[in-house]
Amino acid sequence: MLWVKAFHIVFVASWFAGLFYLPRIFVNLAMVAPGSVAERERLLLMARKLLRFTTLLSVPAIALGLWLWLGYGIGKGPGNGWLHAKLAVVLLVVGYHHACAVLLRRLASNADQHSHRWFRWFNEVPVLLLLVAVVLVVVKPF
C-alpha cells in the first residue's frame, strides 16, 4: 500500500505541475503580438504537448487513488467525510483540466478573446484546489 500511495503522490504532484504551467503558456499566448506567427505556433506546440503529458499523468494519479480508496478501503467508515470532500476537489481538478483543453482549442482557432490578465487569474485556480486538497488529506477536518 505504501508504494501505491507514493506513486499516487508523485503522479498527482506531476499532474498539478502541468496544470500550474499550462495556463502560464495561455498568458503568453494572449500576449503574443499580432503577426508573430512563429512565436504563436511555438507556444501552441508547447501547450499541446504539455496538455497531452498532463492528461497522461492524470490517468495513473486517478487510478492509484481509486485503488487506495476501493482496494484498501482508505476513507471508508464513519468519520471519513474528508474523503468525500477530497473527491469533490478531484472532480473540480478534472473539470479544470478539461477547461484547459477547451481553452487551448479556442486559442488555437483564434476564437478565444480573453486577456492575459484573465488567464493570470485562471492560472491561480489549481493553486487553490491543491491547497484545499492538501488540507483535506492532512488535517482531515470532517
Short mmCIF file of C-alpha atoms in Angstrom, two decimals:
data_model
loop_
_atom_site.label_atom_id
_atom_site.label_comp_id
_atom_site.label_asym_id
_atom_site.label_seq_id
_atom_site.Cartn_x
_atom_site.Cartn_y
_atom_site.Cartn_z
CA MET A 1 0.00 0.00 0.00
CA LEU A 2 2.85 2.43 0.73
CA TRP A 3 4.15 2.06 -2.84
CA VAL A 4 0.69 2.81 -4.21
CA LYS A 5 0.48 5.93 -2.01
CA ALA A 6 3.96 7.03 -3.06
CA PHE A 7 3.23 6.68 -6.76
CA HIS A 8 -0.16 8.38 -6.30
CA ILE A 9 1.58 11.38 -4.72
CA VAL A 10 4.22 11.52 -7.47
CA PHE A 11 1.63 11.41 -10.27
CA VAL A 12 -0.65 13.95 -8.57
CA ALA A 13 2.27 16.34 -7.98
CA SER A 14 3.37 15.98 -11.61
CA TRP A 15 -0.18 16.44 -12.87
CA PHE A 16 -0.52 19.64 -10.84
CA ALA A 17 2.85 20.89 -12.10
CA GLY A 18 1.47 20.66 -15.62
CA LEU A 19 -1.76 22.37 -14.56
CA PHE A 20 0.28 25.17 -13.00
CA TYR A 21 2.33 25.74 -16.14
CA LEU A 22 -0.25 25.25 -18.90
CA PRO A 23 -2.28 28.40 -18.09
CA ARG A 24 1.00 30.32 -17.91
CA ILE A 25 1.51 29.39 -21.56
CA PHE A 26 -2.02 30.70 -22.18
CA VAL A 27 -0.95 34.04 -20.63
CA ASN A 28 1.97 34.17 -23.05
CA LEU A 29 -0.30 33.27 -25.97
CA ALA A 30 -2.67 36.09 -25.05
CA MET A 31 0.29 38.49 -25.05
CA VAL A 32 1.67 37.49 -28.48
CA ALA A 33 1.77 40.47 -30.80
CA PRO A 34 -0.37 40.22 -33.94
CA GLY A 35 1.73 38.93 -36.79
CA SER A 36 4.13 36.93 -34.59
CA VAL A 37 3.18 33.66 -36.24
CA ALA A 38 6.33 31.71 -35.29
CA GLU A 39 6.08 32.67 -31.61
CA ARG A 40 2.37 31.81 -31.51
CA GLU A 41 2.91 28.43 -33.18
CA ARG A 42 5.78 27.60 -30.80
CA LEU A 43 3.61 28.41 -27.76
CA LEU A 44 0.70 26.41 -29.17
CA LEU A 45 3.01 23.43 -29.72
CA MET A 46 4.31 23.70 -26.16
CA ALA A 47 0.75 23.91 -24.79
CA ARG A 48 -0.44 20.91 -26.82
CA LYS A 49 2.49 18.76 -25.68
CA LEU A 50 2.05 19.80 -22.05
CA LEU A 51 -1.70 19.11 -22.16
CA ARG A 52 -1.04 15.66 -23.62
CA PHE A 53 1.56 14.95 -20.94
CA THR A 54 -0.64 16.15 -18.05
CA THR A 55 -3.50 14.05 -19.39
CA LEU A 56 -1.22 11.01 -19.37
CA LEU A 57 -0.23 11.81 -15.77
CA SER A 58 -3.81 12.27 -14.61
CA VAL A 59 -4.81 8.73 -15.55
CA PRO A 60 -2.41 6.91 -13.17
CA ALA A 61 -2.96 9.56 -10.47
CA ILE A 62 -6.71 8.92 -10.50
CA ALA A 63 -6.33 5.15 -10.96
CA LEU A 64 -3.96 4.83 -8.00
CA GLY A 65 -6.26 6.99 -5.89
CA LEU A 66 -9.18 4.73 -6.76
CA TRP A 67 -7.04 1.70 -5.90
CA LEU A 68 -6.31 3.18 -2.47
CA TRP A 69 -9.96 4.03 -1.92
CA LEU A 70 -11.61 0.88 -3.24
CA GLY A 71 -8.82 -1.67 -2.83
CA TYR A 72 -7.51 -0.71 0.58
CA GLY A 73 -10.62 0.93 1.98
CA ILE A 74 -8.95 4.24 2.74
CA GLY A 75 -11.60 6.73 3.73
CA LYS A 76 -14.35 4.19 4.31
CA GLY A 77 -16.35 4.11 7.51
CA PRO A 78 -17.54 6.77 9.91
CA GLY A 79 -15.56 9.96 10.34
CA ASN A 80 -14.21 9.99 6.79
CA GLY A 81 -16.18 12.86 5.31
CA TRP A 82 -12.82 14.39 4.34
CA LEU A 83 -12.55 11.81 1.56
CA HIS A 84 -15.89 12.83 0.06
CA ALA A 85 -14.74 16.45 0.13
CA LYS A 86 -11.42 15.42 -1.47
CA LEU A 87 -13.27 13.53 -4.21
CA ALA A 88 -15.28 16.69 -4.89
CA VAL A 89 -11.98 18.59 -5.23
CA VAL A 90 -10.69 15.88 -7.59
CA LEU A 91 -13.78 16.37 -9.76
CA LEU A 92 -13.10 20.11 -9.79
CA VAL A 93 -9.49 19.46 -10.85
CA VAL A 94 -10.67 17.16 -13.66
CA GLY A 95 -13.10 19.91 -14.72
CA TYR A 96 -10.28 22.46 -14.67
CA HIS A 97 -8.14 20.12 -16.76
CA HIS A 98 -11.00 19.84 -19.26
CA ALA A 99 -11.43 23.63 -19.26
CA CYS A 100 -7.72 23.95 -20.14
CA ALA A 101 -8.24 21.63 -23.10
CA VAL A 102 -11.23 23.68 -24.29
CA LEU A 103 -9.31 26.94 -23.90
CA LEU A 104 -6.37 25.53 -25.84
CA ARG A 105 -8.65 24.55 -28.73
CA ARG A 106 -10.17 28.04 -28.69
CA LEU A 107 -6.74 29.68 -28.57
CA ALA A 108 -5.53 27.54 -31.47
CA SER A 109 -8.50 28.58 -33.60
CA ASN A 110 -8.24 32.26 -32.58
CA ALA A 111 -11.73 32.04 -31.09
CA ASP A 112 -10.67 32.96 -27.55
CA GLN A 113 -10.70 36.65 -26.69
CA HIS A 114 -9.66 36.54 -23.02
CA SER A 115 -6.99 38.98 -21.90
CA HIS A 116 -3.68 37.97 -20.40
CA ARG A 117 -4.99 39.30 -17.06
CA TRP A 118 -7.92 36.88 -17.22
CA PHE A 119 -5.52 33.99 -17.86
CA ARG A 120 -3.36 35.13 -14.93
CA TRP A 121 -6.38 34.73 -12.63
CA PHE A 122 -7.30 31.44 -14.30
CA ASN A 123 -3.73 30.33 -13.56
CA GLU A 124 -4.38 30.64 -9.78
CA VAL A 125 -7.27 28.15 -9.69
CA PRO A 126 -5.12 24.96 -9.43
CA VAL A 127 -3.13 26.50 -6.58
CA LEU A 128 -6.33 26.95 -4.59
CA LEU A 129 -7.55 23.45 -5.47
CA LEU A 130 -4.24 21.91 -4.40
CA LEU A 131 -4.31 23.86 -1.14
CA VAL A 132 -7.80 22.60 -0.34
CA ALA A 133 -6.88 19.02 -1.27
CA VAL A 134 -3.76 19.02 0.90
CA VAL A 135 -5.63 20.47 3.88
CA LEU A 136 -8.36 17.83 3.48
CA VAL A 137 -5.85 14.98 3.35
CA VAL A 138 -3.51 16.16 6.10
CA VAL A 139 -5.93 17.76 8.57
CA LYS A 140 -8.97 15.55 7.81
CA PRO A 141 -11.39 18.13 9.27
CA PHE A 142 -14.53 16.07 8.64
#
